[in-house]
mmCIF file of the C-alpha atoms, coordinates in Angstrom:
data_MODEL
# 
_entry.id   MODEL 
# 
loop_
_atom_site.group_PDB 
_atom_site.id 
_atom_site.type_symbol 
_atom_site.label_atom_id 
_atom_site.label_alt_id 
_atom_site.label_comp_id 
_atom_site.label_asym_id 
_atom_site.label_entity_id 
_atom_site.label_seq_id 
_atom_site.pdbx_PDB_ins_code 
_atom_site.Cartn_x 
_atom_site.Cartn_y 
_atom_site.Cartn_z 
_atom_site.occupancy 
_atom_site.B_iso_or_equiv 
_atom_site.pdbx_formal_charge 
_atom_site.auth_seq_id 
_atom_site.auth_comp_id 
_atom_site.auth_asym_id 
_atom_site.auth_atom_id 
_atom_site.pdbx_PDB_model_num 
ATOM 1   C CA . MET A 1 1   ? -13.111 -7.539  -17.349 1.00 0.00 ? 1   MET A CA 1 
ATOM 2   C CA . ILE A 1 2   ? -10.817 -10.270 -16.104 1.00 0.00 ? 2   ILE A CA 1 
ATOM 3   C CA . LEU A 1 3   ? -12.427 -13.094 -13.657 1.00 0.00 ? 3   LEU A CA 1 
ATOM 4   C CA . PRO A 1 4   ? -9.996  -15.677 -12.722 1.00 0.00 ? 4   PRO A CA 1 
ATOM 5   C CA . THR A 1 5   ? -11.925 -18.913 -11.148 1.00 0.00 ? 5   THR A CA 1 
ATOM 6   C CA . TYR A 1 6   ? -11.082 -22.179 -9.660  1.00 0.00 ? 6   TYR A CA 1 
ATOM 7   C CA . ASN A 1 7   ? -13.961 -23.888 -7.745  1.00 0.00 ? 7   ASN A CA 1 
ATOM 8   C CA . GLU A 1 8   ? -16.626 -21.177 -7.992  1.00 0.00 ? 8   GLU A CA 1 
ATOM 9   C CA . ALA A 1 9   ? -19.442 -23.050 -9.500  1.00 0.00 ? 9   ALA A CA 1 
ATOM 10  C CA . GLU A 1 10  ? -21.816 -21.780 -6.720  1.00 0.00 ? 10  GLU A CA 1 
ATOM 11  C CA . ASN A 1 11  ? -20.854 -18.156 -7.637  1.00 0.00 ? 11  ASN A CA 1 
ATOM 12  C CA . ILE A 1 12  ? -20.001 -18.013 -11.218 1.00 0.00 ? 12  ILE A CA 1 
ATOM 13  C CA . GLU A 1 13  ? -23.272 -17.659 -12.856 1.00 0.00 ? 13  GLU A CA 1 
ATOM 14  C CA . PRO A 1 14  ? -25.001 -15.064 -10.506 1.00 0.00 ? 14  PRO A CA 1 
ATOM 15  C CA . PHE A 1 15  ? -21.792 -12.996 -10.162 1.00 0.00 ? 15  PHE A CA 1 
ATOM 16  C CA . VAL A 1 16  ? -21.360 -12.737 -13.854 1.00 0.00 ? 16  VAL A CA 1 
ATOM 17  C CA . ARG A 1 17  ? -24.936 -11.656 -14.640 1.00 0.00 ? 17  ARG A CA 1 
ATOM 18  C CA . ALA A 1 18  ? -24.359 -9.040  -11.927 1.00 0.00 ? 18  ALA A CA 1 
ATOM 19  C CA . VAL A 1 19  ? -21.279 -7.730  -13.308 1.00 0.00 ? 19  VAL A CA 1 
ATOM 20  C CA . THR A 1 20  ? -22.741 -7.890  -16.864 1.00 0.00 ? 20  THR A CA 1 
ATOM 21  C CA . GLY A 1 21  ? -25.890 -5.814  -15.567 1.00 0.00 ? 21  GLY A CA 1 
ATOM 22  C CA . GLN A 1 22  ? -23.543 -3.126  -14.281 1.00 0.00 ? 22  GLN A CA 1 
ATOM 23  C CA . LEU A 1 23  ? -21.471 -2.620  -17.187 1.00 0.00 ? 23  LEU A CA 1 
ATOM 24  C CA . GLU A 1 24  ? -24.480 -2.485  -19.530 1.00 0.00 ? 24  GLU A CA 1 
ATOM 25  C CA . THR A 1 25  ? -25.337 0.885   -17.538 1.00 0.00 ? 25  THR A CA 1 
ATOM 26  C CA . VAL A 1 26  ? -21.849 2.552   -18.791 1.00 0.00 ? 26  VAL A CA 1 
ATOM 27  C CA . GLU A 1 27  ? -22.772 2.383   -22.103 1.00 0.00 ? 27  GLU A CA 1 
ATOM 28  C CA . MET A 1 28  ? -19.546 1.078   -23.683 1.00 0.00 ? 28  MET A CA 1 
ATOM 29  C CA . PRO A 1 29  ? -18.587 -2.209  -25.307 1.00 0.00 ? 29  PRO A CA 1 
ATOM 30  C CA . TYR A 1 30  ? -17.288 -4.757  -22.782 1.00 0.00 ? 30  TYR A CA 1 
ATOM 31  C CA . THR A 1 31  ? -16.100 -8.247  -22.670 1.00 0.00 ? 31  THR A CA 1 
ATOM 32  C CA . VAL A 1 32  ? -16.087 -10.584 -19.490 1.00 0.00 ? 32  VAL A CA 1 
ATOM 33  C CA . LEU A 1 33  ? -13.336 -13.003 -19.800 1.00 0.00 ? 33  LEU A CA 1 
ATOM 34  C CA . ILE A 1 34  ? -13.712 -15.989 -17.349 1.00 0.00 ? 34  ILE A CA 1 
ATOM 35  C CA . VAL A 1 35  ? -10.154 -17.544 -16.993 1.00 0.00 ? 35  VAL A CA 1 
ATOM 36  C CA . ASP A 1 36  ? -10.954 -21.239 -15.476 1.00 0.00 ? 36  ASP A CA 1 
ATOM 37  C CA . ASP A 1 37  ? -7.784  -23.089 -14.322 1.00 0.00 ? 37  ASP A CA 1 
ATOM 38  C CA . GLY A 1 38  ? -9.272  -26.508 -14.815 1.00 0.00 ? 38  GLY A CA 1 
ATOM 39  C CA . SER A 1 39  ? -12.037 -26.105 -12.109 1.00 0.00 ? 39  SER A CA 1 
ATOM 40  C CA . PRO A 1 40  ? -12.638 -29.793 -11.017 1.00 0.00 ? 40  PRO A CA 1 
ATOM 41  C CA . ASP A 1 41  ? -16.332 -28.600 -9.553  1.00 0.00 ? 41  ASP A CA 1 
ATOM 42  C CA . GLY A 1 42  ? -17.623 -27.789 -13.075 1.00 0.00 ? 42  GLY A CA 1 
ATOM 43  C CA . THR A 1 43  ? -17.250 -23.720 -13.128 1.00 0.00 ? 43  THR A CA 1 
ATOM 44  C CA . GLY A 1 44  ? -15.856 -24.021 -16.498 1.00 0.00 ? 44  GLY A CA 1 
ATOM 45  C CA . ARG A 1 45  ? -18.669 -25.699 -17.916 1.00 0.00 ? 45  ARG A CA 1 
ATOM 46  C CA . ILE A 1 46  ? -21.216 -23.093 -15.960 1.00 0.00 ? 46  ILE A CA 1 
ATOM 47  C CA . ALA A 1 47  ? -18.851 -20.325 -17.545 1.00 0.00 ? 47  ALA A CA 1 
ATOM 48  C CA . ASP A 1 48  ? -19.313 -21.874 -21.067 1.00 0.00 ? 48  ASP A CA 1 
ATOM 49  C CA . SER A 1 49  ? -23.060 -21.964 -20.735 1.00 0.00 ? 49  SER A CA 1 
ATOM 50  C CA . LEU A 1 50  ? -23.088 -18.274 -19.843 1.00 0.00 ? 50  LEU A CA 1 
ATOM 51  C CA . ALA A 1 51  ? -20.784 -17.614 -22.647 1.00 0.00 ? 51  ALA A CA 1 
ATOM 52  C CA . ALA A 1 52  ? -23.172 -19.115 -24.991 1.00 0.00 ? 52  ALA A CA 1 
ATOM 53  C CA . GLU A 1 53  ? -26.001 -17.324 -23.758 1.00 0.00 ? 53  GLU A CA 1 
ATOM 54  C CA . LEU A 1 54  ? -24.848 -13.964 -23.096 1.00 0.00 ? 54  LEU A CA 1 
ATOM 55  C CA . SER A 1 55  ? -22.901 -12.113 -26.136 1.00 0.00 ? 55  SER A CA 1 
ATOM 56  C CA . GLY A 1 56  ? -20.164 -10.087 -23.786 1.00 0.00 ? 56  GLY A CA 1 
ATOM 57  C CA . VAL A 1 57  ? -18.960 -13.200 -22.265 1.00 0.00 ? 57  VAL A CA 1 
ATOM 58  C CA . ARG A 1 58  ? -16.016 -15.463 -23.101 1.00 0.00 ? 58  ARG A CA 1 
ATOM 59  C CA . VAL A 1 59  ? -14.076 -17.889 -21.369 1.00 0.00 ? 59  VAL A CA 1 
ATOM 60  C CA . LEU A 1 60  ? -10.155 -19.115 -21.108 1.00 0.00 ? 60  LEU A CA 1 
ATOM 61  C CA . HIS A 1 61  ? -10.054 -22.409 -20.354 1.00 0.00 ? 61  HIS A CA 1 
ATOM 62  C CA . ARG A 1 62  ? -6.411  -23.222 -18.543 1.00 0.00 ? 62  ARG A CA 1 
ATOM 63  C CA . ALA A 1 63  ? -5.523  -26.790 -18.280 1.00 0.00 ? 63  ALA A CA 1 
ATOM 64  C CA . ALA A 1 64  ? -4.549  -26.622 -14.689 1.00 0.00 ? 64  ALA A CA 1 
ATOM 65  C CA . LYS A 1 65  ? -4.451  -24.247 -11.583 1.00 0.00 ? 65  LYS A CA 1 
ATOM 66  C CA . GLU A 1 66  ? -1.162  -22.357 -12.010 1.00 0.00 ? 66  GLU A CA 1 
ATOM 67  C CA . GLY A 1 67  ? -1.952  -19.333 -9.434  1.00 0.00 ? 67  GLY A CA 1 
ATOM 68  C CA . LEU A 1 68  ? -3.884  -16.256 -9.269  1.00 0.00 ? 68  LEU A CA 1 
ATOM 69  C CA . GLY A 1 69  ? -1.212  -14.269 -11.111 1.00 0.00 ? 69  GLY A CA 1 
ATOM 70  C CA . ARG A 1 70  ? -0.908  -16.279 -13.881 1.00 0.00 ? 70  ARG A CA 1 
ATOM 71  C CA . ALA A 1 71  ? -4.381  -16.445 -14.783 1.00 0.00 ? 71  ALA A CA 1 
ATOM 72  C CA . TYR A 1 72  ? -4.755  -12.889 -14.609 1.00 0.00 ? 72  TYR A CA 1 
ATOM 73  C CA . LEU A 1 73  ? -1.562  -12.247 -16.826 1.00 0.00 ? 73  LEU A CA 1 
ATOM 74  C CA . ALA A 1 74  ? -3.123  -14.731 -19.477 1.00 0.00 ? 74  ALA A CA 1 
ATOM 75  C CA . GLY A 1 75  ? -6.378  -12.528 -19.147 1.00 0.00 ? 75  GLY A CA 1 
ATOM 76  C CA . PHE A 1 76  ? -4.530  -9.453  -19.588 1.00 0.00 ? 76  PHE A CA 1 
ATOM 77  C CA . ALA A 1 77  ? -2.698  -10.678 -22.878 1.00 0.00 ? 77  ALA A CA 1 
ATOM 78  C CA . VAL A 1 78  ? -6.154  -11.513 -24.373 1.00 0.00 ? 78  VAL A CA 1 
ATOM 79  C CA . ALA A 1 79  ? -7.416  -7.861  -23.412 1.00 0.00 ? 79  ALA A CA 1 
ATOM 80  C CA . LEU A 1 80  ? -4.485  -6.199  -24.777 1.00 0.00 ? 80  LEU A CA 1 
ATOM 81  C CA . ALA A 1 81  ? -4.199  -8.003  -27.791 1.00 0.00 ? 81  ALA A CA 1 
ATOM 82  C CA . GLU A 1 82  ? -8.052  -7.261  -28.894 1.00 0.00 ? 82  GLU A CA 1 
ATOM 83  C CA . GLY A 1 83  ? -7.710  -3.613  -28.193 1.00 0.00 ? 83  GLY A CA 1 
ATOM 84  C CA . ALA A 1 84  ? -9.411  -2.996  -24.758 1.00 0.00 ? 84  ALA A CA 1 
ATOM 85  C CA . GLU A 1 85  ? -8.874  0.515   -23.672 1.00 0.00 ? 85  GLU A CA 1 
ATOM 86  C CA . LEU A 1 86  ? -9.683  -0.301  -19.624 1.00 0.00 ? 86  LEU A CA 1 
ATOM 87  C CA . VAL A 1 87  ? -8.769  -3.563  -18.219 1.00 0.00 ? 87  VAL A CA 1 
ATOM 88  C CA . LEU A 1 88  ? -10.793 -4.478  -14.930 1.00 0.00 ? 88  LEU A CA 1 
ATOM 89  C CA . GLU A 1 89  ? -9.988  -7.179  -12.329 1.00 0.00 ? 89  GLU A CA 1 
ATOM 90  C CA . MET A 1 90  ? -12.177 -8.436  -9.362  1.00 0.00 ? 90  MET A CA 1 
ATOM 91  C CA . ASP A 1 91  ? -12.853 -11.952 -7.288  1.00 0.00 ? 91  ASP A CA 1 
ATOM 92  C CA . SER A 1 92  ? -15.429 -13.881 -8.423  1.00 0.00 ? 92  SER A CA 1 
ATOM 93  C CA . ASP A 1 93  ? -17.173 -14.397 -5.167  1.00 0.00 ? 93  ASP A CA 1 
ATOM 94  C CA . PHE A 1 94  ? -19.147 -11.285 -4.469  1.00 0.00 ? 94  PHE A CA 1 
ATOM 95  C CA . SER A 1 95  ? -16.637 -10.253 -2.016  1.00 0.00 ? 95  SER A CA 1 
ATOM 96  C CA . HIS A 1 96  ? -16.223 -7.240  -4.245  1.00 0.00 ? 96  HIS A CA 1 
ATOM 97  C CA . ASP A 1 97  ? -19.445 -5.584  -4.996  1.00 0.00 ? 97  ASP A CA 1 
ATOM 98  C CA . PRO A 1 98  ? -20.372 -5.671  -8.749  1.00 0.00 ? 98  PRO A CA 1 
ATOM 99  C CA . ALA A 1 99  ? -22.410 -2.185  -7.989  1.00 0.00 ? 99  ALA A CA 1 
ATOM 100 C CA . ASP A 1 100 ? -18.784 -0.497  -7.740  1.00 0.00 ? 100 ASP A CA 1 
ATOM 101 C CA . LEU A 1 101 ? -17.741 -1.108  -10.990 1.00 0.00 ? 101 LEU A CA 1 
ATOM 102 C CA . PRO A 1 102 ? -19.514 2.297   -12.555 1.00 0.00 ? 102 PRO A CA 1 
ATOM 103 C CA . ARG A 1 103 ? -17.836 4.057   -10.014 1.00 0.00 ? 103 ARG A CA 1 
ATOM 104 C CA . LEU A 1 104 ? -13.989 2.504   -10.770 1.00 0.00 ? 104 LEU A CA 1 
ATOM 105 C CA . ILE A 1 105 ? -14.693 3.362   -14.599 1.00 0.00 ? 105 ILE A CA 1 
ATOM 106 C CA . ALA A 1 106 ? -15.688 6.628   -14.225 1.00 0.00 ? 106 ALA A CA 1 
ATOM 107 C CA . ALA A 1 107 ? -12.471 7.312   -11.835 1.00 0.00 ? 107 ALA A CA 1 
ATOM 108 C CA . ALA A 1 108 ? -10.286 5.871   -15.016 1.00 0.00 ? 108 ALA A CA 1 
ATOM 109 C CA . GLY A 1 109 ? -11.185 9.000   -16.689 1.00 0.00 ? 109 GLY A CA 1 
ATOM 110 C CA . ALA A 1 110 ? -8.831  10.665  -14.334 1.00 0.00 ? 110 ALA A CA 1 
ATOM 111 C CA . ALA A 1 111 ? -6.553  8.150   -13.450 1.00 0.00 ? 111 ALA A CA 1 
ATOM 112 C CA . ASP A 1 112 ? -4.119  5.460   -15.039 1.00 0.00 ? 112 ASP A CA 1 
ATOM 113 C CA . LEU A 1 113 ? -4.742  2.891   -12.245 1.00 0.00 ? 113 LEU A CA 1 
ATOM 114 C CA . VAL A 1 114 ? -8.028  2.813   -10.247 1.00 0.00 ? 114 VAL A CA 1 
ATOM 115 C CA . LEU A 1 115 ? -7.928  1.090   -7.044  1.00 0.00 ? 115 LEU A CA 1 
ATOM 116 C CA . GLY A 1 116 ? -11.129 -0.332  -5.173  1.00 0.00 ? 116 GLY A CA 1 
ATOM 117 C CA . SER A 1 117 ? -9.740  0.535   -2.059  1.00 0.00 ? 117 SER A CA 1 
ATOM 118 C CA . ARG A 1 118 ? -10.624 -0.827  1.648   1.00 0.00 ? 118 ARG A CA 1 
ATOM 119 C CA . TYR A 1 119 ? -8.495  1.992   3.484   1.00 0.00 ? 119 TYR A CA 1 
ATOM 120 C CA . VAL A 1 120 ? -9.485  5.157   2.777   1.00 0.00 ? 120 VAL A CA 1 
ATOM 121 C CA . THR A 1 121 ? -12.307 7.202   3.855   1.00 0.00 ? 121 THR A CA 1 
ATOM 122 C CA . GLY A 1 122 ? -15.339 5.469   3.071   1.00 0.00 ? 122 GLY A CA 1 
ATOM 123 C CA . GLY A 1 123 ? -14.126 2.211   2.417   1.00 0.00 ? 123 GLY A CA 1 
ATOM 124 C CA . GLY A 1 124 ? -13.859 -0.975  4.819   1.00 0.00 ? 124 GLY A CA 1 
ATOM 125 C CA . VAL A 1 125 ? -14.517 -4.956  5.288   1.00 0.00 ? 125 VAL A CA 1 
ATOM 126 C CA . VAL A 1 126 ? -17.511 -6.567  6.359   1.00 0.00 ? 126 VAL A CA 1 
ATOM 127 C CA . ASN A 1 127 ? -17.873 -9.902  8.007   1.00 0.00 ? 127 ASN A CA 1 
ATOM 128 C CA . TRP A 1 128 ? -13.763 -10.629 8.890   1.00 0.00 ? 128 TRP A CA 1 
ATOM 129 C CA . GLY A 1 129 ? -12.434 -11.693 12.221  1.00 0.00 ? 129 GLY A CA 1 
ATOM 130 C CA . ARG A 1 130 ? -10.499 -9.618  14.020  1.00 0.00 ? 130 ARG A CA 1 
ATOM 131 C CA . LEU A 1 131 ? -6.909  -11.744 13.132  1.00 0.00 ? 131 LEU A CA 1 
ATOM 132 C CA . ARG A 1 132 ? -7.961  -11.170 9.392   1.00 0.00 ? 132 ARG A CA 1 
ATOM 133 C CA . ARG A 1 133 ? -8.562  -7.456  9.918   1.00 0.00 ? 133 ARG A CA 1 
ATOM 134 C CA . VAL A 1 134 ? -5.024  -7.145  11.352  1.00 0.00 ? 134 VAL A CA 1 
ATOM 135 C CA . VAL A 1 135 ? -3.348  -9.026  9.354   1.00 0.00 ? 135 VAL A CA 1 
ATOM 136 C CA . SER A 1 136 ? -4.587  -7.377  6.078   1.00 0.00 ? 136 SER A CA 1 
ATOM 137 C CA . ARG A 1 137 ? -4.041  -4.094  7.521   1.00 0.00 ? 137 ARG A CA 1 
ATOM 138 C CA . ALA A 1 138 ? -0.771  -4.388  9.064   1.00 0.00 ? 138 ALA A CA 1 
ATOM 139 C CA . GLY A 1 139 ? 0.433   -6.015  6.236   1.00 0.00 ? 139 GLY A CA 1 
ATOM 140 C CA . CYS A 1 140 ? -0.696  -3.051  3.819   1.00 0.00 ? 140 CYS A CA 1 
ATOM 141 C CA . ALA A 1 141 ? 0.751   -0.619  6.177   1.00 0.00 ? 141 ALA A CA 1 
ATOM 142 C CA . TYR A 1 142 ? 4.183   -2.731  6.301   1.00 0.00 ? 142 TYR A CA 1 
ATOM 143 C CA . ALA A 1 143 ? 4.246   -2.985  2.344   1.00 0.00 ? 143 ALA A CA 1 
ATOM 144 C CA . ARG A 1 144 ? 3.600   1.056   2.233   1.00 0.00 ? 144 ARG A CA 1 
ATOM 145 C CA . LEU A 1 145 ? 6.373   1.830   4.630   1.00 0.00 ? 145 LEU A CA 1 
ATOM 146 C CA . VAL A 1 146 ? 8.647   -0.608  2.781   1.00 0.00 ? 146 VAL A CA 1 
ATOM 147 C CA . LEU A 1 147 ? 7.848   0.267   -0.928  1.00 0.00 ? 147 LEU A CA 1 
ATOM 148 C CA . GLY A 1 148 ? 7.686   3.900   0.011   1.00 0.00 ? 148 GLY A CA 1 
ATOM 149 C CA . THR A 1 149 ? 4.196   4.497   -1.421  1.00 0.00 ? 149 THR A CA 1 
ATOM 150 C CA . SER A 1 150 ? 1.367   6.496   -0.439  1.00 0.00 ? 150 SER A CA 1 
ATOM 151 C CA . VAL A 1 151 ? -1.166  3.842   -1.972  1.00 0.00 ? 151 VAL A CA 1 
ATOM 152 C CA . ARG A 1 152 ? -3.679  2.466   1.069   1.00 0.00 ? 152 ARG A CA 1 
ATOM 153 C CA . ASP A 1 153 ? -4.612  -0.588  -0.349  1.00 0.00 ? 153 ASP A CA 1 
ATOM 154 C CA . LEU A 1 154 ? -1.993  -2.507  -1.671  1.00 0.00 ? 154 LEU A CA 1 
ATOM 155 C CA . THR A 1 155 ? -3.221  -5.610  -1.360  1.00 0.00 ? 155 THR A CA 1 
ATOM 156 C CA . GLY A 1 156 ? -6.556  -5.462  -2.825  1.00 0.00 ? 156 GLY A CA 1 
ATOM 157 C CA . GLY A 1 157 ? -7.917  -7.013  -6.112  1.00 0.00 ? 157 GLY A CA 1 
ATOM 158 C CA . PHE A 1 158 ? -10.410 -4.952  -7.318  1.00 0.00 ? 158 PHE A CA 1 
ATOM 159 C CA . LYS A 1 159 ? -8.849  -2.811  -9.799  1.00 0.00 ? 159 LYS A CA 1 
ATOM 160 C CA . CYS A 1 160 ? -9.317  -0.806  -13.008 1.00 0.00 ? 160 CYS A CA 1 
ATOM 161 C CA . PHE A 1 161 ? -6.129  -0.219  -15.543 1.00 0.00 ? 161 PHE A CA 1 
ATOM 162 C CA . ASN A 1 162 ? -6.001  2.014   -18.428 1.00 0.00 ? 162 ASN A CA 1 
ATOM 163 C CA . ARG A 1 163 ? -4.211  -0.046  -20.949 1.00 0.00 ? 163 ARG A CA 1 
ATOM 164 C CA . ARG A 1 164 ? -1.073  2.226   -21.134 1.00 0.00 ? 164 ARG A CA 1 
ATOM 165 C CA . VAL A 1 165 ? -0.085  1.283   -17.705 1.00 0.00 ? 165 VAL A CA 1 
ATOM 166 C CA . LEU A 1 166 ? -0.381  -2.767  -18.484 1.00 0.00 ? 166 LEU A CA 1 
ATOM 167 C CA . GLU A 1 167 ? 1.509   -2.100  -21.846 1.00 0.00 ? 167 GLU A CA 1 
ATOM 168 C CA . SER A 1 168 ? 4.467   -0.073  -19.777 1.00 0.00 ? 168 SER A CA 1 
ATOM 169 C CA . ILE A 1 169 ? 4.946   -2.508  -16.500 1.00 0.00 ? 169 ILE A CA 1 
ATOM 170 C CA . GLU A 1 170 ? 6.900   -5.175  -18.236 1.00 0.00 ? 170 GLU A CA 1 
ATOM 171 C CA . LEU A 1 171 ? 4.556   -7.767  -17.468 1.00 0.00 ? 171 LEU A CA 1 
ATOM 172 C CA . ASP A 1 172 ? 6.636   -10.245 -18.548 1.00 0.00 ? 172 ASP A CA 1 
ATOM 173 C CA . LYS A 1 173 ? 8.909   -9.657  -15.652 1.00 0.00 ? 173 LYS A CA 1 
ATOM 174 C CA . VAL A 1 174 ? 6.234   -9.911  -12.873 1.00 0.00 ? 174 VAL A CA 1 
ATOM 175 C CA . GLN A 1 175 ? 7.519   -12.601 -10.800 1.00 0.00 ? 175 GLN A CA 1 
ATOM 176 C CA . ALA A 1 176 ? 4.890   -12.599 -8.296  1.00 0.00 ? 176 ALA A CA 1 
ATOM 177 C CA . ASN A 1 177 ? 1.876   -15.106 -8.408  1.00 0.00 ? 177 ASN A CA 1 
ATOM 178 C CA . GLY A 1 178 ? -0.293  -15.204 -5.302  1.00 0.00 ? 178 GLY A CA 1 
ATOM 179 C CA . TYR A 1 179 ? -1.059  -12.522 -2.702  1.00 0.00 ? 179 TYR A CA 1 
ATOM 180 C CA . GLN A 1 180 ? 1.921   -10.664 -3.566  1.00 0.00 ? 180 GLN A CA 1 
ATOM 181 C CA . PHE A 1 181 ? 0.847   -10.229 -7.297  1.00 0.00 ? 181 PHE A CA 1 
ATOM 182 C CA . GLN A 1 182 ? -1.730  -7.474  -6.401  1.00 0.00 ? 182 GLN A CA 1 
ATOM 183 C CA . ILE A 1 183 ? 1.050   -5.657  -4.396  1.00 0.00 ? 183 ILE A CA 1 
ATOM 184 C CA . GLU A 1 184 ? 3.697   -6.059  -7.495  1.00 0.00 ? 184 GLU A CA 1 
ATOM 185 C CA . LEU A 1 185 ? 1.147   -4.508  -10.440 1.00 0.00 ? 185 LEU A CA 1 
ATOM 186 C CA . THR A 1 186 ? 0.463   -1.498  -8.052  1.00 0.00 ? 186 THR A CA 1 
ATOM 187 C CA . TYR A 1 187 ? 4.162   -0.925  -7.110  1.00 0.00 ? 187 TYR A CA 1 
ATOM 188 C CA . ARG A 1 188 ? 5.056   -1.327  -10.520 1.00 0.00 ? 188 ARG A CA 1 
ATOM 189 C CA . ALA A 1 189 ? 2.522   1.427   -11.834 1.00 0.00 ? 189 ALA A CA 1 
ATOM 190 C CA . VAL A 1 190 ? 3.550   3.961   -9.099  1.00 0.00 ? 190 VAL A CA 1 
ATOM 191 C CA . ARG A 1 191 ? 7.112   3.128   -9.910  1.00 0.00 ? 191 ARG A CA 1 
ATOM 192 C CA . ALA A 1 192 ? 6.737   3.818   -13.567 1.00 0.00 ? 192 ALA A CA 1 
ATOM 193 C CA . GLY A 1 193 ? 4.928   7.404   -12.948 1.00 0.00 ? 193 GLY A CA 1 
ATOM 194 C CA . PHE A 1 194 ? 1.377   6.740   -13.255 1.00 0.00 ? 194 PHE A CA 1 
ATOM 195 C CA . ARG A 1 195 ? -1.503  8.299   -11.286 1.00 0.00 ? 195 ARG A CA 1 
ATOM 196 C CA . VAL A 1 196 ? -3.225  5.777   -9.017  1.00 0.00 ? 196 VAL A CA 1 
ATOM 197 C CA . ALA A 1 197 ? -6.467  6.625   -7.533  1.00 0.00 ? 197 ALA A CA 1 
ATOM 198 C CA . GLU A 1 198 ? -8.378  4.832   -4.801  1.00 0.00 ? 198 GLU A CA 1 
ATOM 199 C CA . VAL A 1 199 ? -11.900 4.436   -4.507  1.00 0.00 ? 199 VAL A CA 1 
ATOM 200 C CA . PRO A 1 200 ? -13.627 3.563   -1.279  1.00 0.00 ? 200 PRO A CA 1 
ATOM 201 C CA . ILE A 1 201 ? -15.472 0.324   -1.045  1.00 0.00 ? 201 ILE A CA 1 
ATOM 202 C CA . LEU A 1 202 ? -16.865 -2.398  1.277   1.00 0.00 ? 202 LEU A CA 1 
ATOM 203 C CA . PHE A 1 203 ? -15.002 -5.848  1.213   1.00 0.00 ? 203 PHE A CA 1 
ATOM 204 C CA . ARG A 1 204 ? -17.246 -8.760  1.930   1.00 0.00 ? 204 ARG A CA 1 
ATOM 205 C CA . GLU A 1 205 ? -16.644 -12.258 2.611   1.00 0.00 ? 205 GLU A CA 1 
ATOM 206 C CA . ARG A 1 206 ? -17.365 -14.870 -0.030  1.00 0.00 ? 206 ARG A CA 1 
ATOM 207 C CA . ARG A 1 207 ? -21.282 -15.720 -0.317  1.00 0.00 ? 207 ARG A CA 1 
ATOM 208 C CA . PHE A 1 208 ? -20.375 -19.423 -1.060  1.00 0.00 ? 208 PHE A CA 1 
ATOM 209 C CA . GLY A 1 209 ? -17.255 -21.771 -0.598  1.00 0.00 ? 209 GLY A CA 1 
ATOM 210 C CA . GLU A 1 210 ? -14.363 -21.456 1.346   1.00 0.00 ? 210 GLU A CA 1 
ATOM 211 C CA . SER A 1 211 ? -11.486 -18.638 1.388   1.00 0.00 ? 211 SER A CA 1 
ATOM 212 C CA . LYS A 1 212 ? -8.642  -19.078 -0.575  1.00 0.00 ? 212 LYS A CA 1 
ATOM 213 C CA . MET A 1 213 ? -6.456  -17.093 1.561   1.00 0.00 ? 213 MET A CA 1 
ATOM 214 C CA . THR A 1 214 ? -5.281  -17.415 5.169   1.00 0.00 ? 214 THR A CA 1 
ATOM 215 C CA . PRO A 1 215 ? -3.312  -15.527 7.306   1.00 0.00 ? 215 PRO A CA 1 
ATOM 216 C CA . ARG A 1 216 ? -0.224  -17.890 6.776   1.00 0.00 ? 216 ARG A CA 1 
ATOM 217 C CA . ILE A 1 217 ? -0.374  -17.130 3.069   1.00 0.00 ? 217 ILE A CA 1 
ATOM 218 C CA . ALA A 1 218 ? -1.023  -13.093 3.571   1.00 0.00 ? 218 ALA A CA 1 
ATOM 219 C CA . VAL A 1 219 ? 2.004   -13.041 6.160   1.00 0.00 ? 219 VAL A CA 1 
ATOM 220 C CA . GLU A 1 220 ? 4.655   -14.798 3.842   1.00 0.00 ? 220 GLU A CA 1 
ATOM 221 C CA . ALA A 1 221 ? 3.410   -12.507 0.726   1.00 0.00 ? 221 ALA A CA 1 
ATOM 222 C CA . VAL A 1 222 ? 3.887   -9.347  2.726   1.00 0.00 ? 222 VAL A CA 1 
ATOM 223 C CA . PHE A 1 223 ? 7.246   -10.571 4.093   1.00 0.00 ? 223 PHE A CA 1 
ATOM 224 C CA . ARG A 1 224 ? 8.611   -10.868 0.332   1.00 0.00 ? 224 ARG A CA 1 
ATOM 225 C CA . VAL A 1 225 ? 7.904   -7.104  0.002   1.00 0.00 ? 225 VAL A CA 1 
ATOM 226 C CA . PRO A 1 226 ? 11.676  -6.224  0.548   1.00 0.00 ? 226 PRO A CA 1 
ATOM 227 C CA . ALA A 1 227 ? 12.920  -8.442  -2.306  1.00 0.00 ? 227 ALA A CA 1 
ATOM 228 C CA . LEU A 1 228 ? 10.063  -6.875  -4.515  1.00 0.00 ? 228 LEU A CA 1 
ATOM 229 C CA . ARG A 1 229 ? 11.205  -3.424  -4.041  1.00 0.00 ? 229 ARG A CA 1 
ATOM 230 C CA . LEU A 1 230 ? 15.094  -4.269  -4.980  1.00 0.00 ? 230 LEU A CA 1 
ATOM 231 C CA . ARG A 1 231 ? 13.554  -6.313  -8.232  1.00 0.00 ? 231 ARG A CA 1 
ATOM 232 C CA . VAL A 1 232 ? 11.340  -3.548  -9.714  1.00 0.00 ? 232 VAL A CA 1 
# 
């Protein structure tokens, strides 16, 4: 499990405890890797304390904030080097519910990439304003149309990869770093012929802190999608 963090001091301890509690129920070895980009609010220190207490938790400290995509790629490199068969990613602020983890892991038995999806039957969002709902849905629909894929939730960040996916999709060529990073990873998997499954989830607004996503960032990323199709 890769958890990128930047200024998540209020969320990280309860979130990691919730995640490890769920991973204990699936009865397989696990590592939770917190990738902290030099958070000035002390997130890294809290993460170190958790790692000292919990045997399944580790921390990768990075000197500065380089973006979500670079943090995930650093985490993926560690996971693959150490032999992980499944690699998961999710937000560290309770937007993604740790209770959904067993369902994503179970679905990985029949799929190469499993997405926690807001936009399939049974999925949805909670506590979002109208503008954010419209931007998110329109962005996914636009990206789906341009990329020619049936995947409903291209922009979501709750995923479970089989290692063969990450080994095959040329991570060294991934250029996107922010919001578009999630679109690019899923699109690369689709283009490589891997089976993608979508498991319905409810996405909730973060418990503490401010969202790092704005409508401007989302719109800017989505309208870079045509270049992504040409590049991949």
